Amino acid sequence: MSISEDPTLAALESFLTKYLAIKYATPTSPAYASLRATFNLDNLSSPLAIVRPQNAEDVAALVKYATSQGISFVVRSGGGSFFGKSQV
């Protein structure tokens, strides 16, 4: 993937080059819209990126990176919440 013009996203993409197993999609990625889709049609959020870690070490690295950079994040896994608690 190419590095974004958004400095926060560019820094995240640069960070992710160290973790080749972590799959991710940015707003310009072809898969972004389908990965972002939710059952709650009122959710109009557009995440900076959708990151899909493959193991606990990837999750730990992402959480550490996001918190150190002040990037808000939501953990979304199987299932959902009527109140949208699994979404940004």
Coordinates of N, CA and C in Angstrom, one line a residue:
M1 N 0.8 -1.2 0.0 CA 0.0 0.0 0.0 C 0.9 1.2 0.0
S2 N 0.4 2.3 -0.5 CA 1.1 3.5 -0.6 C 0.9 4.3 0.7
I3 N 1.9 5.1 1.0 CA 1.8 6.0 2.2 C 0.9 7.1 2.0
S4 N 0.0 7.4 3.0 CA -1.0 8.4 2.9 C -0.5 9.8 3.0
E5 N -1.3 10.8 2.6 CA -0.9 12.2 2.8 C -1.3 12.7 4.2
D6 N -2.2 12.0 4.9 CA -2.6 12.3 6.2 C -1.4 11.9 7.1
P7 N -0.8 12.9 7.9 CA 0.4 12.6 8.7 C 0.1 11.4 9.7
T8 N -1.0 11.4 10.3 CA -1.3 10.4 11.3 C -1.4 9.0 10.6
L9 N -2.1 9.0 9.5 CA -2.2 7.7 8.8 C -0.9 7.3 8.2
A10 N -0.1 8.2 7.7 CA 1.2 7.9 7.1 C 2.1 7.3 8.2
A11 N 2.0 7.9 9.4 CA 2.8 7.3 10.5 C 2.4 5.9 10.9
L12 N 1.0 5.7 10.9 CA 0.5 4.4 11.2 C 1.0 3.4 10.1
E13 N 0.9 3.8 8.8 CA 1.3 2.9 7.8 C 2.8 2.6 7.9
S14 N 3.6 3.6 8.2 CA 5.0 3.3 8.4 C 5.2 2.3 9.6
F15 N 4.5 2.5 10.7 CA 4.6 1.6 11.8 C 4.2 0.2 11.3
L16 N 3.2 0.0 10.5 CA 2.7 -1.3 10.1 C 3.7 -2.0 9.2
T17 N 4.6 -1.3 8.6 CA 5.6 -1.9 7.7 C 6.5 -2.9 8.5
K18 N 6.6 -2.7 9.9 CA 7.3 -3.6 10.7 C 6.5 -4.8 11.1
Y19 N 5.3 -4.9 10.8 CA 4.4 -6.0 11.1 C 3.6 -6.4 9.9
L20 N 4.3 -7.1 9.0 CA 3.8 -7.5 7.7 C 2.6 -8.4 7.8
A21 N 2.4 -9.1 9.0 CA 1.3 -10.0 9.1 C 0.0 -9.3 9.4
I22 N 0.1 -8.0 9.9 CA -1.1 -7.3 10.2 C -1.7 -6.7 8.9
K23 N -3.0 -7.2 8.7 CA -3.7 -6.7 7.5 C -4.4 -5.4 7.9
Y24 N -4.4 -4.5 7.0 CA -5.1 -3.2 7.2 C -5.7 -2.6 6.0
A25 N -6.7 -1.7 6.2 CA -7.3 -1.0 5.0 C -7.4 0.5 5.4
T26 N -7.1 1.3 4.5 CA -7.3 2.8 4.7 C -8.5 3.2 3.8
P27 N -9.0 4.4 4.0 CA -10.1 4.9 3.3 C -10.0 4.8 1.7
T28 N -8.8 4.7 1.2 CA -8.6 4.6 -0.2 C -8.4 3.1 -0.7
S29 N -8.4 2.2 0.3 CA -8.3 0.8 -0.1 C -9.6 0.2 -0.6
P30 N -9.5 -0.6 -1.6 CA -10.7 -1.2 -2.2 C -11.6 -2.0 -1.2
A31 N -11.0 -2.6 -0.2 CA -11.8 -3.4 0.8 C -12.3 -2.5 1.9
Y32 N -12.0 -1.3 2.0 CA -12.3 -0.4 3.2 C -13.8 -0.4 3.4
A33 N -14.6 -0.1 2.4 CA -16.1 0.0 2.6 C -16.7 -1.3 3.1
S34 N -16.3 -2.4 2.6 CA -16.9 -3.7 3.0 C -16.4 -4.0 4.4
L35 N -15.2 -3.7 4.8 CA -14.7 -3.9 6.2 C -15.4 -3.0 7.2
R36 N -15.7 -1.8 6.7 CA -16.3 -0.8 7.6 C -17.8 -1.0 7.8
A37 N -18.4 -1.7 7.0 CA -19.9 -2.0 7.0 C -20.3 -2.5 8.4
T38 N -21.4 -2.0 8.8 CA -22.0 -2.5 10.1 C -23.5 -2.6 9.9
F39 N -24.2 -3.3 10.8 CA -25.6 -3.4 10.7 C -26.3 -2.2 11.2
N40 N -25.6 -1.3 11.9 CA -26.2 -0.1 12.4 C -26.1 1.0 11.3
L41 N -27.2 1.3 10.6 CA -27.1 2.2 9.5 C -27.0 3.7 9.9
D42 N -27.1 3.9 11.2 CA -26.9 5.3 11.8 C -25.5 5.5 12.0
N43 N -24.6 4.5 11.9 CA -23.2 4.7 12.2 C -22.5 5.3 10.9
L44 N -22.2 6.6 10.9 CA -21.6 7.2 9.8 C -20.1 7.4 10.0
S45 N -19.5 6.8 11.0 CA -18.1 7.0 11.3 C -17.2 6.5 10.1
S46 N -16.0 7.2 10.0 CA -15.0 6.8 9.0 C -13.7 6.6 9.7
P47 N -13.4 5.4 10.2 CA -12.1 5.2 10.9 C -10.9 5.6 10.1
L48 N -9.9 6.1 10.8 CA -8.6 6.4 10.1 C -8.1 5.2 9.3
A49 N -8.2 4.0 9.9 CA -7.9 2.8 9.2 C -8.6 1.6 9.9
I50 N -8.7 0.5 9.2 CA -9.2 -0.7 9.8 C -8.1 -1.7 9.9
V51 N -7.6 -2.0 11.1 CA -6.4 -2.8 11.3 C -6.9 -4.2 11.8
R52 N -6.3 -5.2 11.2 CA -6.7 -6.6 11.6 C -5.5 -7.4 12.0
P53 N -5.2 -7.3 13.3 CA -4.1 -8.0 13.9 C -4.4 -9.5 13.8
Q54 N -3.3 -10.3 13.8 CA -3.4 -11.8 13.6 C -3.2 -12.6 14.9
N55 N -2.6 -11.9 15.9 CA -2.3 -12.6 17.2 C -2.2 -11.6 18.3
A56 N -2.0 -12.1 19.5 CA -2.0 -11.3 20.7 C -0.8 -10.3 20.7
E57 N 0.3 -10.7 20.1 CA 1.5 -9.8 20.0 C 1.2 -8.6 19.1
D58 N 0.5 -8.9 18.0 CA 0.1 -7.8 17.1 C -0.9 -6.8 17.8
V59 N -1.8 -7.4 18.5 CA -2.8 -6.5 19.3 C -2.0 -5.7 20.3
A60 N -1.1 -6.2 21.0 CA -0.4 -5.5 22.0 C 0.4 -4.4 21.4
A61 N 1.1 -4.7 20.2 CA 1.9 -3.7 19.5 C 1.0 -2.5 19.0
L62 N -0.2 -2.9 18.5 CA -1.1 -1.8 18.0 C -1.7 -1.0 19.1
V63 N -2.0 -1.6 20.2 CA -2.6 -0.8 21.4 C -1.5 0.1 21.9
K64 N -0.3 -0.4 22.1 CA 0.8 0.4 22.6 C 1.1 1.6 21.6
Y65 N 1.1 1.3 20.3 CA 1.4 2.4 19.3 C 0.2 3.4 19.3
A66 N -1.0 3.0 19.3 CA -2.1 3.9 19.2 C -2.2 4.8 20.5
T67 N -2.0 4.2 21.6 CA -2.1 5.0 22.9 C -0.9 6.0 22.9
S68 N 0.3 5.6 22.5 CA 1.4 6.5 22.5 C 1.3 7.6 21.5
Q69 N 0.5 7.5 20.5 CA 0.3 8.5 19.5 C -1.0 9.3 19.7
G70 N -1.8 8.9 20.7 CA -3.1 9.6 21.0 C -4.1 9.2 19.9
I71 N -4.0 8.1 19.3 CA -5.0 7.6 18.3 C -6.1 6.9 19.1
S72 N -7.3 7.3 19.0 CA -8.5 6.6 19.6 C -8.7 5.4 18.8
F73 N -9.1 4.3 19.4 CA -9.4 3.1 18.7 C -10.5 2.3 19.4
V74 N -11.1 1.4 18.6 CA -12.2 0.5 19.1 C -11.8 -0.9 18.7
V75 N -12.0 -1.8 19.6 CA -11.7 -3.2 19.3 C -13.1 -3.8 18.8
R76 N -13.0 -4.3 17.6 CA -14.2 -4.9 17.1 C -13.9 -6.3 16.7
S77 N -14.7 -7.2 17.3 CA -14.5 -8.6 17.0 C -15.9 -9.3 16.7
G78 N -15.9 -10.6 16.7 CA -17.2 -11.2 16.4 C -18.3 -10.7 17.2
G79 N -19.5 -10.6 16.6 CA -20.6 -10.1 17.3 C -20.8 -8.6 17.2
G80 N -21.7 -8.1 17.9 CA -22.0 -6.7 17.8 C -22.8 -6.2 19.0
S81 N -23.3 -5.1 19.0 CA -24.0 -4.5 20.1 C -25.1 -3.6 19.5
F82 N -26.3 -3.8 20.0 CA -27.4 -3.0 19.5 C -27.1 -1.5 19.7
F83 N -26.4 -1.2 20.8 CA -26.1 0.2 21.1 C -24.8 0.7 20.4
G84 N -24.2 -0.1 19.6 CA -23.0 0.3 18.8 C -21.7 0.4 19.6
K85 N -21.7 -0.4 20.7 CA -20.5 -0.3 21.5 C -19.3 -1.0 20.9
S86 N -19.4 -1.7 19.8 CA -18.3 -2.3 19.1 C -17.8 -1.4 17.9
Q87 N -18.3 -0.2 17.9 CA -18.0 0.7 16.8 C -17.4 2.0 17.3
V88 N -16.8 2.7 16.4 CA -16.2 4.0 16.7 C -17.4 5.0 17.0

